[in-house]
PDB file of C-alpha atoms in Angstrom:
ATOM      1  CA  MET A   5     -75.971  -7.503  -7.180  1.00 72.00           C
ATOM      2  CA  LYS A   6     -75.076 -10.645  -5.247  1.00 78.00           C
ATOM      3  CA  SER A   7     -74.003 -10.278  -1.644  1.00 80.00           C
ATOM      4  CA  GLU A   8     -71.874 -13.444  -1.783  1.00 80.00           C
ATOM      5  CA  VAL A   9     -70.431 -15.933  -4.266  1.00 81.00           C
ATOM      6  CA  GLU A  10     -69.342 -19.568  -4.178  1.00 78.00           C
ATOM      7  CA  TYR A  11     -65.828 -20.124  -5.470  1.00 72.00           C
ATOM      8  CA  PHE A  12     -63.792 -23.331  -5.310  1.00 74.00           C
ATOM      9  CA  ALA A  13     -66.082 -24.799  -2.628  1.00 74.00           C
ATOM     10  CA  PHE A  14     -65.893 -21.636  -0.502  1.00 78.00           C
ATOM     11  CA  ILE A  15     -68.468 -18.953   0.240  1.00 82.00           C
ATOM     12  CA  VAL A  16     -67.024 -15.442  -0.083  1.00 83.00           C
ATOM     13  CA  ASN A  17     -68.828 -12.349   1.127  1.00 80.00           C
ATOM     14  CA  LYS A  18     -68.003  -8.969   2.700  1.00 80.00           C
ATOM     15  CA  ASP A  19     -67.366 -10.553   6.139  1.00 79.00           C
ATOM     16  CA  GLY A  20     -64.843 -13.141   5.006  1.00 83.00           C
ATOM     17  CA  ILE A  21     -64.600 -16.694   3.679  1.00 82.00           C
ATOM     18  CA  GLN A  22     -66.097 -19.970   4.889  1.00 76.00           C
ATOM     19  CA  PRO A  23     -66.709 -23.499   3.569  1.00 77.00           C
ATOM     20  CA  SER A  24     -69.610 -23.966   1.213  1.00 78.00           C
ATOM     21  CA  PRO A  25     -72.596 -25.387   3.191  1.00 73.00           C
ATOM     22  CA  LYS A  26     -73.485 -27.535   0.192  1.00 75.00           C
ATOM     23  CA  LYS A  27     -70.025 -29.117   0.127  1.00 76.00           C
ATOM     24  CA  VAL A  28     -70.018 -29.608   3.881  1.00 75.00           C
ATOM     25  CA  GLU A  29     -73.474 -31.188   3.732  1.00 75.00           C
ATOM     26  CA  ALA A  30     -72.243 -33.592   1.060  1.00 76.00           C
ATOM     27  CA  MET A  31     -69.258 -34.524   3.241  1.00 77.00           C
ATOM     28  CA  LEU A  32     -71.561 -35.165   6.203  1.00 77.00           C
ATOM     29  CA  LYS A  33     -73.405 -37.764   4.123  1.00 80.00           C
ATOM     30  CA  VAL A  34     -70.251 -39.744   3.297  1.00 82.00           C
ATOM     31  CA  PRO A  35     -70.473 -43.243   4.863  1.00 87.00           C
ATOM     32  CA  GLU A  36     -67.800 -44.498   7.245  1.00 91.00           C
ATOM     33  CA  PRO A  37     -64.717 -45.674   5.348  1.00 91.00           C
ATOM     34  CA  GLU A  38     -64.178 -49.439   5.126  1.00 92.00           C
ATOM     35  CA  ASN A  39     -60.459 -49.485   4.214  1.00 92.00           C
ATOM     36  CA  VAL A  40     -57.337 -47.316   4.127  1.00 91.00           C
ATOM     37  CA  LYS A  41     -57.957 -46.091   0.570  1.00 90.00           C
ATOM     38  CA  GLU A  42     -61.443 -44.814   1.428  1.00 90.00           C
ATOM     39  CA  LEU A  43     -60.082 -43.210   4.620  1.00 91.00           C
ATOM     40  CA  GLN A  44     -57.315 -41.413   2.673  1.00 89.00           C
ATOM     41  CA  SER A  45     -59.901 -40.075   0.184  1.00 86.00           C
ATOM     42  CA  TRP A  46     -62.082 -38.763   3.034  1.00 86.00           C
ATOM     43  CA  LEU A  47     -59.124 -37.215   4.826  1.00 87.00           C
ATOM     44  CA  GLY A  48     -58.158 -35.499   1.585  1.00 84.00           C
ATOM     45  CA  LEU A  49     -61.578 -33.793   1.516  1.00 81.00           C
ATOM     46  CA  VAL A  50     -61.318 -32.825   5.185  1.00 83.00           C
ATOM     47  CA  ASN A  51     -57.754 -31.572   4.685  1.00 81.00           C
ATOM     48  CA  TYR A  52     -59.037 -29.132   2.048  1.00 79.00           C
ATOM     49  CA  TYR A  53     -60.795 -27.152   4.810  1.00 79.00           C
ATOM     50  CA  ARG A  54     -58.044 -27.467   7.417  1.00 77.00           C
ATOM     51  CA  LYS A  55     -57.262 -23.727   7.554  1.00 75.00           C
ATOM     52  CA  PHE A  56     -60.686 -23.198   9.215  1.00 78.00           C
ATOM     53  CA  ILE A  57     -60.079 -25.592  12.142  1.00 71.00           C
ATOM     54  CA  PRO A  58     -57.052 -24.889  14.347  1.00 64.00           C
ATOM     55  CA  ASP A  59     -57.195 -28.067  16.426  1.00 59.00           C
ATOM     56  CA  MET A  60     -58.373 -30.538  13.767  1.00 67.00           C
ATOM     57  CA  SER A  61     -55.398 -32.869  14.356  1.00 66.00           C
ATOM     58  CA  THR A  62     -56.652 -33.611  17.886  1.00 62.00           C
ATOM     59  CA  VAL A  63     -59.772 -35.213  16.532  1.00 73.00           C
ATOM     60  CA  LEU A  64     -57.995 -36.885  13.603  1.00 80.00           C
ATOM     61  CA  GLN A  65     -55.404 -38.664  15.724  1.00 77.00           C
ATOM     62  CA  PRO A  66     -57.205 -42.078  15.870  1.00 86.00           C
ATOM     63  CA  LEU A  67     -57.753 -41.937  12.114  1.00 90.00           C
ATOM     64  CA  ASN A  68     -54.174 -40.941  11.326  1.00 84.00           C
ATOM     65  CA  GLU A  69     -52.943 -43.956  13.310  1.00 85.00           C
ATOM     66  CA  LEU A  70     -54.761 -46.223  10.856  1.00 91.00           C
ATOM     67  CA  LEU A  71     -52.591 -44.853   8.036  1.00 88.00           C
ATOM     68  CA  THR A  72     -49.278 -46.035   9.501  1.00 82.00           C
ATOM     69  CA  LYS A  73     -47.706 -49.073   7.871  1.00 78.00           C
ATOM     70  CA  LYS A  74     -47.533 -50.980  11.160  1.00 80.00           C
ATOM     71  CA  SER A  75     -51.229 -50.551  11.941  1.00 83.00           C
ATOM     72  CA  LYS A  76     -53.865 -53.081  10.901  1.00 88.00           C
ATOM     73  CA  TRP A  77     -57.274 -51.832   9.863  1.00 92.00           C
ATOM     74  CA  ASN A  78     -59.421 -51.644  12.974  1.00 92.00           C
ATOM     75  CA  TRP A  79     -62.337 -49.248  12.823  1.00 94.00           C
ATOM     76  CA  ASN A  80     -63.064 -49.046  16.531  1.00 93.00           C
ATOM     77  CA  GLU A  81     -65.222 -46.815  18.691  1.00 94.00           C
ATOM     78  CA  ASN A  82     -62.569 -44.076  18.880  1.00 92.00           C
ATOM     79  CA  CYS A  83     -62.401 -43.947  15.096  1.00 93.00           C
ATOM     80  CA  LYS A  84     -66.179 -43.607  14.871  1.00 93.00           C
ATOM     81  CA  LYS A  85     -66.177 -40.758  17.409  1.00 91.00           C
ATOM     82  CA  SER A  86     -63.392 -39.047  15.494  1.00 89.00           C
ATOM     83  CA  PHE A  87     -65.267 -39.395  12.221  1.00 90.00           C
ATOM     84  CA  LEU A  88     -68.441 -37.907  13.714  1.00 88.00           C
ATOM     85  CA  LYS A  89     -66.615 -35.169  15.610  1.00 85.00           C
ATOM     86  CA  ILE A  90     -64.752 -33.842  12.596  1.00 84.00           C
ATOM     87  CA  SER A  91     -68.066 -33.681  10.710  1.00 80.00           C
ATOM     88  CA  LYS A  92     -69.525 -31.625  13.536  1.00 79.00           C
ATOM     89  CA  LEU A  93     -66.519 -29.278  13.515  1.00 76.00           C
ATOM     90  CA  LEU A  94     -66.847 -28.778   9.754  1.00 76.00           C
ATOM     91  CA  SER A  95     -70.453 -27.775  10.144  1.00 72.00           C
ATOM     92  CA  SER A  96     -69.585 -25.129  12.752  1.00 69.00           C
ATOM     93  CA  THR A  97     -66.475 -23.450  11.339  1.00 66.00           C
ATOM     94  CA  LYS A  98     -65.941 -19.728  11.846  1.00 67.00           C
ATOM     95  CA  VAL A  99     -65.613 -17.154   9.111  1.00 70.00           C
ATOM     96  CA  LEU A 100     -61.987 -16.270   8.291  1.00 81.00           C
ATOM     97  CA  ALA A 101     -61.144 -12.643   7.621  1.00 84.00           C
ATOM     98  CA  HIS A 102     -60.376 -11.425   4.127  1.00 86.00           C
ATOM     99  CA  TYR A 103     -56.752 -10.392   3.680  1.00 88.00           C
ATOM    100  CA  ASP A 104     -56.483  -6.590   3.519  1.00 90.00           C
ATOM    101  CA  PRO A 105     -53.077  -5.104   2.538  1.00 91.00           C
ATOM    102  CA  ASN A 106     -54.000  -1.908   4.438  1.00 92.00           C
ATOM    103  CA  VAL A 107     -54.527  -3.650   7.816  1.00 93.00           C
ATOM    104  CA  ASN A 108     -51.761  -4.716  10.195  1.00 94.00           C
ATOM    105  CA  VAL A 109     -50.734  -8.379   9.925  1.00 95.00           C
ATOM    106  CA  GLU A 110     -49.455 -10.622  12.701  1.00 95.00           C
ATOM    107  CA  LEU A 111     -47.826 -14.016  12.251  1.00 95.00           C
ATOM    108  CA  ALA A 112     -47.806 -16.080  15.477  1.00 92.00           C
ATOM    109  CA  VAL A 113     -45.587 -19.164  15.479  1.00 91.00           C
ATOM    110  CA  ASP A 114     -44.632 -21.869  17.936  1.00 86.00           C
ATOM    111  CA  ALA A 115     -42.922 -25.266  18.035  1.00 86.00           C
ATOM    112  CA  SER A 116     -43.263 -28.309  20.233  1.00 82.00           C
ATOM    113  CA  PRO A 117     -40.977 -31.456  20.324  1.00 82.00           C
ATOM    114  CA  TYR A 118     -43.101 -32.986  17.551  1.00 73.00           C
ATOM    115  CA  GLY A 119     -44.825 -30.228  15.546  1.00 80.00           C
ATOM    116  CA  LEU A 120     -44.942 -26.679  14.224  1.00 84.00           C
ATOM    117  CA  GLY A 121     -47.874 -24.284  14.244  1.00 82.00           C
ATOM    118  CA  CYS A 122     -48.653 -20.811  12.948  1.00 85.00           C
ATOM    119  CA  VAL A 123     -51.583 -18.395  12.669  1.00 87.00           C
ATOM    120  CA  ILE A 124     -51.762 -15.374  10.425  1.00 90.00           C
ATOM    121  CA  SER A 125     -54.172 -12.698  11.624  1.00 92.00           C
ATOM    122  CA  HIS A 126     -55.277  -9.119  11.087  1.00 92.00           C
ATOM    123  CA  LYS A 127     -54.882  -6.726  13.991  1.00 90.00           C
ATOM    124  CA  TYR A 128     -57.393  -3.896  13.612  1.00 89.00           C
ATOM    125  CA  GLU A 129     -57.122  -0.385  15.067  1.00 88.00           C
ATOM    126  CA  ASN A 130     -59.806  -1.149  17.659  1.00 87.00           C
ATOM    127  CA  GLY A 131     -57.626  -3.971  19.006  1.00 84.00           C
ATOM    128  CA  GLU A 132     -59.688  -6.777  17.484  1.00 85.00           C
ATOM    129  CA  GLU A 133     -57.810  -9.764  16.065  1.00 85.00           C
ATOM    130  CA  ARG A 134     -59.296 -11.966  13.321  1.00 86.00           C
ATOM    131  CA  PRO A 135     -57.511 -15.025  11.892  1.00 86.00           C
ATOM    132  CA  ILE A 136     -56.891 -15.187   8.174  1.00 87.00           C
ATOM    133  CA  ALA A 137     -55.672 -18.802   8.166  1.00 83.00           C
ATOM    134  CA  TYR A 138     -54.204 -21.529  10.370  1.00 81.00           C
ATOM    135  CA  ALA A 139     -51.414 -23.995   9.492  1.00 81.00           C
ATOM    136  CA  SER A 140     -49.536 -26.795  11.241  1.00 79.00           C
ATOM    137  CA  ARG A 141     -47.351 -29.780  10.384  1.00 81.00           C
ATOM    138  CA  THR A 142     -45.532 -32.586  12.126  1.00 78.00           C
ATOM    139  CA  LEU A 143     -41.760 -32.611  12.417  1.00 84.00           C
ATOM    140  CA  THR A 144     -39.695 -35.115  10.522  1.00 85.00           C
ATOM    141  CA  SER A 145     -37.537 -37.600  12.435  1.00 85.00           C
ATOM    142  CA  ALA A 146     -34.453 -35.476  11.719  1.00 91.00           C
ATOM    143  CA  GLU A 147     -36.156 -32.232  12.794  1.00 91.00           C
ATOM    144  CA  ARG A 148     -37.135 -33.784  16.118  1.00 88.00           C
ATOM    145  CA  ASN A 149     -33.426 -33.937  16.950  1.00 92.00           C
ATOM    146  CA  TYR A 150     -33.126 -30.151  16.642  1.00 91.00           C
ATOM    147  CA  SER A 151     -32.609 -28.092  19.781  1.00 90.00           C
ATOM    148  CA  GLN A 152     -35.653 -26.197  21.029  1.00 88.00           C
ATOM    149  CA  ILE A 153     -34.402 -22.858  19.736  1.00 88.00           C
ATOM    150  CA  GLU A 154     -33.797 -24.438  16.287  1.00 91.00           C
ATOM    151  CA  ARG A 155     -37.333 -25.842  16.247  1.00 92.00           C
ATOM    152  CA  GLU A 156     -38.673 -22.406  17.149  1.00 91.00           C
ATOM    153  CA  ALA A 157     -36.654 -20.891  14.298  1.00 91.00           C
ATOM    154  CA  LEU A 158     -37.953 -23.597  11.965  1.00 93.00           C
ATOM    155  CA  ALA A 159     -41.492 -22.620  12.978  1.00 92.00           C
ATOM    156  CA  ILE A 160     -40.782 -19.095  11.797  1.00 93.00           C
ATOM    157  CA  ILE A 161     -39.499 -20.366   8.439  1.00 93.00           C
ATOM    158  CA  PHE A 162     -42.532 -22.611   8.127  1.00 93.00           C
ATOM    159  CA  GLY A 163     -44.863 -19.687   8.822  1.00 92.00           C
ATOM    160  CA  VAL A 164     -43.307 -17.191   6.429  1.00 93.00           C
ATOM    161  CA  THR A 165     -42.999 -19.853   3.714  1.00 92.00           C
ATOM    162  CA  ARG A 166     -46.618 -21.031   4.100  1.00 91.00           C
ATOM    163  CA  PHE A 167     -47.984 -17.471   4.092  1.00 92.00           C
ATOM    164  CA  HIS A 168     -45.366 -15.946   1.771  1.00 92.00           C
ATOM    165  CA  GLN A 169     -48.034 -14.467  -0.552  1.00 91.00           C
ATOM    166  CA  TYR A 170     -49.471 -12.452   2.382  1.00 92.00           C
ATOM    167  CA  LEU A 171     -46.185 -11.356   3.950  1.00 94.00           C
ATOM    168  CA  TYR A 172     -43.643 -10.649   1.215  1.00 92.00           C
ATOM    169  CA  GLY A 173     -43.204  -6.996   0.298  1.00 91.00           C
ATOM    170  CA  ARG A 174     -45.041  -5.597   3.333  1.00 93.00           C
ATOM    171  CA  LYS A 175     -44.327  -5.060   7.020  1.00 94.00           C
ATOM    172  CA  PHE A 176     -45.756  -7.486   9.601  1.00 95.00           C
ATOM    173  CA  THR A 177     -45.358  -8.429  13.258  1.00 94.00           C
ATOM    174  CA  LEU A 178     -43.769 -11.774  14.066  1.00 94.00           C
ATOM    175  CA  ILE A 179     -44.897 -13.250  17.397  1.00 92.00           C
ATOM    176  CA  THR A 180     -42.915 -15.944  19.223  1.00 88.00           C
ATOM    177  CA  ASP A 181     -42.677 -17.143  22.826  1.00 83.00           C
ATOM    178  CA  ASN A 182     -38.880 -17.611  22.633  1.00 80.00           C
ATOM    179  CA  LYS A 183     -37.162 -14.415  23.804  1.00 80.00           C
ATOM    180  CA  PRO A 184     -33.571 -15.457  22.884  1.00 78.00           C
ATOM    181  CA  LEU A 185     -34.796 -16.262  19.363  1.00 79.00           C
ATOM    182  CA  SER A 186     -36.521 -12.897  19.091  1.00 74.00           C
ATOM    183  CA  LEU A 187     -33.132 -11.292  19.704  1.00 75.00           C
ATOM    184  CA  LEU A 188     -31.213 -13.734  17.498  1.00 76.00           C
ATOM    185  CA  LEU A 189     -33.433 -13.364  14.451  1.00 79.00           C
ATOM    186  CA  GLY A 190     -34.647  -9.808  15.033  1.00 74.00           C
ATOM    187  CA  PRO A 191     -34.716  -7.534  11.926  1.00 71.00           C
ATOM    188  CA  LYS A 192     -31.963  -5.256  13.304  1.00 69.00           C
ATOM    189  CA  THR A 193     -29.680  -8.030  14.565  1.00 66.00           C
ATOM    190  CA  GLY A 194     -27.920  -8.978  11.335  1.00 66.00           C
ATOM    191  CA  ILE A 195     -26.714 -12.449  10.420  1.00 63.00           C
ATOM    192  CA  PRO A 196     -25.614 -14.268  13.656  1.00 60.00           C
ATOM    193  CA  MET A 197     -22.110 -15.427  12.711  1.00 65.00           C
ATOM    194  CA  LEU A 198     -21.653 -17.600  15.829  1.00 61.00           C
ATOM    195  CA  ALA A 199     -24.997 -19.378  15.504  1.00 66.00           C
ATOM    196  CA  ALA A 200     -25.525 -22.840  14.026  1.00 72.00           C
ATOM    197  CA  SER A 201     -25.212 -22.956  10.262  1.00 82.00           C
ATOM    198  CA  ARG A 202     -28.909 -23.726   9.701  1.00 86.00           C
ATOM    199  CA  ILE A 203     -29.941 -20.708  11.804  1.00 83.00           C
ATOM    200  CA  GLN A 204     -27.593 -18.566   9.722  1.00 83.00           C
ATOM    201  CA  ARG A 205     -29.284 -19.870   6.551  1.00 87.00           C
ATOM    202  CA  TRP A 206     -32.707 -19.121   7.999  1.00 88.00           C
ATOM    203  CA  ALA A 207     -31.570 -15.627   9.037  1.00 86.00           C
ATOM    204  CA  ILE A 208     -30.521 -14.969   5.453  1.00 86.00           C
ATOM    205  CA  GLN A 209     -33.915 -16.169   4.222  1.00 89.00           C
ATOM    206  CA  LEU A 210     -35.736 -13.898   6.723  1.00 89.00           C
ATOM    207  CA  SER A 211     -33.664 -10.897   5.606  1.00 87.00           C
ATOM    208  CA  GLY A 212     -35.949 -10.689   2.558  1.00 89.00           C
ATOM    209  CA  TYR A 213     -38.920  -9.827   4.794  1.00 92.00           C
ATOM    210  CA  GLN A 214     -39.895  -6.630   6.634  1.00 92.00           C
ATOM    211  CA  TYR A 215     -40.992  -7.427  10.183  1.00 92.00           C
ATOM    212  CA  ASP A 216     -40.877  -6.524  13.849  1.00 91.00           C
ATOM    213  CA  VAL A 217     -40.586  -9.187  16.547  1.00 90.00           C
ATOM    214  CA  LYS A 218     -42.863  -9.353  19.586  1.00 89.00           C
ATOM    215  CA  CYS A 219     -42.293 -11.909  22.358  1.00 82.00           C
ATOM    216  CA  LYS A 220     -45.391 -13.375  24.062  1.00 72.00           C
ATOM    217  CA  SER A 221     -45.788 -16.203  26.579  1.00 65.00           C
ATOM    218  CA  SER A 222     -47.332 -19.497  25.473  1.00 54.00           C
ATOM    219  CA  SER A 223     -50.569 -18.603  27.264  1.00 52.00           C
ATOM    220  CA  GLU A 224     -50.813 -15.355  25.255  1.00 53.00           C
ATOM    221  CA  ASN A 225     -49.784 -17.179  22.080  1.00 48.00           C
ATOM    222  CA  ALA A 226     -52.384 -19.939  22.556  1.00 47.00           C
ATOM    223  CA  ASN A 227     -53.425 -20.430  18.935  1.00 49.00           C
ATOM    224  CA  ALA A 228     -49.958 -21.177  17.558  1.00 51.00           C
ATOM    225  CA  ASP A 229     -48.947 -23.084  20.705  1.00 49.00           C
ATOM    226  CA  GLY A 230     -51.916 -25.381  20.425  1.00 44.00           C
ATOM    227  CA  LEU A 231     -51.321 -26.014  16.719  1.00 49.00           C
ATOM    228  CA  SER A 232     -47.669 -26.945  17.323  1.00 49.00           C
ATOM    229  CA  ARG A 233     -48.618 -29.419  20.098  1.00 48.00           C
ATOM    230  CA  LEU A 234     -51.470 -30.868  18.049  1.00 43.00           C
ATOM    231  CA  PRO A 235     -50.011 -30.718  14.517  1.00 52.00           C
ATOM    232  CA  LEU A 236     -51.909 -31.800  11.475  1.00 48.00           C
ATOM    233  CA  LYS A 237     -50.400 -34.726   9.608  1.00 52.00           C
ATOM    234  CA  GLU A 238     -50.293 -33.258   6.133  1.00 49.00           C
ATOM    235  CA  THR A 239     -52.183 -35.274   3.532  1.00 39.00           C
ATOM    236  CA  LEU A 240     -51.360 -34.958  -0.154  1.00 35.00           C
ATOM    237  CA  CYS A 241     -54.524 -34.375  -2.145  1.00 37.00           C
ATOM    238  CA  GLU A 242     -55.541 -32.813  -5.425  1.00 37.00           C
ATOM    239  CA  SER A 243     -56.861 -29.359  -4.700  1.00 39.00           C
ATOM    240  CA  PRO A 244     -58.461 -26.809  -7.024  1.00 38.00           C
ATOM    241  CA  PHE A 245     -56.004 -24.298  -5.551  1.00 39.00           C
ATOM    242  CA  ASN A 246     -53.111 -26.289  -7.044  1.00 41.00           C
ATOM    243  CA  ILE A 247     -54.607 -25.631 -10.454  1.00 38.00           C
ATOM    244  CA  PHE A 248     -55.230 -22.024  -9.493  1.00 39.00           C
ATOM    245  CA  TRP A 249     -51.586 -21.353  -8.567  1.00 38.00           C
ATOM    246  CA  GLU A 250     -50.411 -23.102 -11.758  1.00 41.00           C
ATOM    247  CA  GLU A 251     -52.576 -20.663 -13.680  1.00 41.00           C
ATOM    248  CA  VAL A 252     -51.081 -17.739 -11.758  1.00 41.00           C
ATOM    249  CA  GLU A 253     -47.574 -18.915 -12.647  1.00 41.00           C
ATOM    250  CA  ILE A 254     -48.550 -19.296 -16.297  1.00 41.00           C
ATOM    251  CA  ARG A 255     -50.020 -15.770 -16.304  1.00 41.00           C
ATOM    252  CA  ASN A 256     -46.775 -14.450 -14.819  1.00 43.00           C
ATOM    253  CA  VAL A 257     -44.825 -16.022 -17.655  1.00 42.00           C
ATOM    254  CA  GLN A 258     -47.261 -14.520 -20.164  1.00 44.00           C
ATOM    255  CA  ALA A 259     -46.780 -11.109 -18.557  1.00 44.00           C
ATOM    256  CA  LEU A 260     -43.037 -11.444 -18.912  1.00 44.00           C
ATOM    257  CA  ASN A 261     -43.426 -12.072 -22.595  1.00 46.00           C
ATOM    258  CA  GLU A 262     -45.263  -8.744 -22.950  1.00 49.00           C
ATOM    259  CA  LEU A 263     -42.387  -6.736 -21.489  1.00 50.00           C
ATOM    260  CA  PRO A 264     -39.987  -4.785 -23.786  1.00 59.00           C
ATOM    261  CA  VAL A 265     -37.442  -7.550 -23.213  1.00 62.00           C
ATOM    262  CA  SER A 266     -39.345 -10.847 -23.058  1.00 63.00           C
ATOM    263  CA  ALA A 267     -38.233 -14.219 -21.712  1.00 65.00           C
ATOM    264  CA  ASN A 268     -38.014 -15.476 -25.300  1.00 74.00           C
ATOM    265  CA  ASN A 269     -35.687 -12.616 -26.230  1.00 76.00           C
ATOM    266  CA  ILE A 270     -33.370 -13.499 -23.347  1.00 78.00           C
ATOM    267  CA  LYS A 271     -33.434 -17.184 -24.254  1.00 78.00           C
ATOM    268  CA  ARG A 272     -32.696 -16.469 -27.945  1.00 83.00           C
ATOM    269  CA  GLU A 273     -29.824 -14.082 -27.214  1.00 82.00           C
ATOM    270  CA  THR A 274     -28.347 -16.469 -24.645  1.00 83.00           C
ATOM    271  CA  GLU A 275     -28.373 -19.308 -27.187  1.00 83.00           C
ATOM    272  CA  LYS A 276     -26.699 -17.057 -29.751  1.00 82.00           C
ATOM    273  CA  ARG A 277     -23.942 -16.221 -27.292  1.00 78.00           C
ATOM    274  CA  PHE A 278     -23.161 -19.821 -26.452  1.00 75.00           C
ATOM    275  CA  ASN A 279     -23.380 -20.956 -30.089  1.00 78.00           C
ATOM    276  CA  SER A 280     -20.906 -18.264 -31.165  1.00 73.00           C
ATOM    277  CA  ARG A 281     -18.193 -19.634 -28.877  1.00 66.00           C
TER     278      ARG A 281
END
């Protein structure tokens, strides 16, 4: 019996999940990019492993600047250092914990004037915390005009949306450093009728989840705080997981067709009803 398997460029064993050493080694041998297209391709590969590196955007900043329309291609010393540093980080990533539905889950979120960050972790009975995944993104120009409490609320929505498959249908602890927000969007508060309309919409969205709110200072909430202040500029890339989730959706449709009343039955009867009018 094998003690570990390689699946979609990841090594999976009893301790958790980590990048495949073979794939990382191949990435380390990639030559320095000579144009924007080559840089985008390389960043797409790096982006595939972003959930393992909470502060990756710090190192990528010089490279991300080369992707802006106003920037001319200038592969300088800072870019070289960034390229080498990210390779070093990839070769020293930590093992992420396997998701266990029987273990307590915490979602820590935070927002800065220019980014959102979140960390989903397991909290074990012995007090140990192990991250399951990290996520961050930059704010759009419109979102940067939000008030701080709205950005903090948006960070919550970003977190529960990104990790919906882990959180929906189970109880978890939501961690934020904004005490007024913890009262405003608490599970027992109800829909805040006097709040801004977008916060009301977000409160309705959160009503579908089962959670408790815990307020921590930024120093105690360091992982999410750091991610929000150093957000990763999301790069669109083709990922094997995209194909995986498409297969999951297809299987769900197939399962519906095996029920006593299938999706095809509903479609056929609906068409009959409208045609008879």
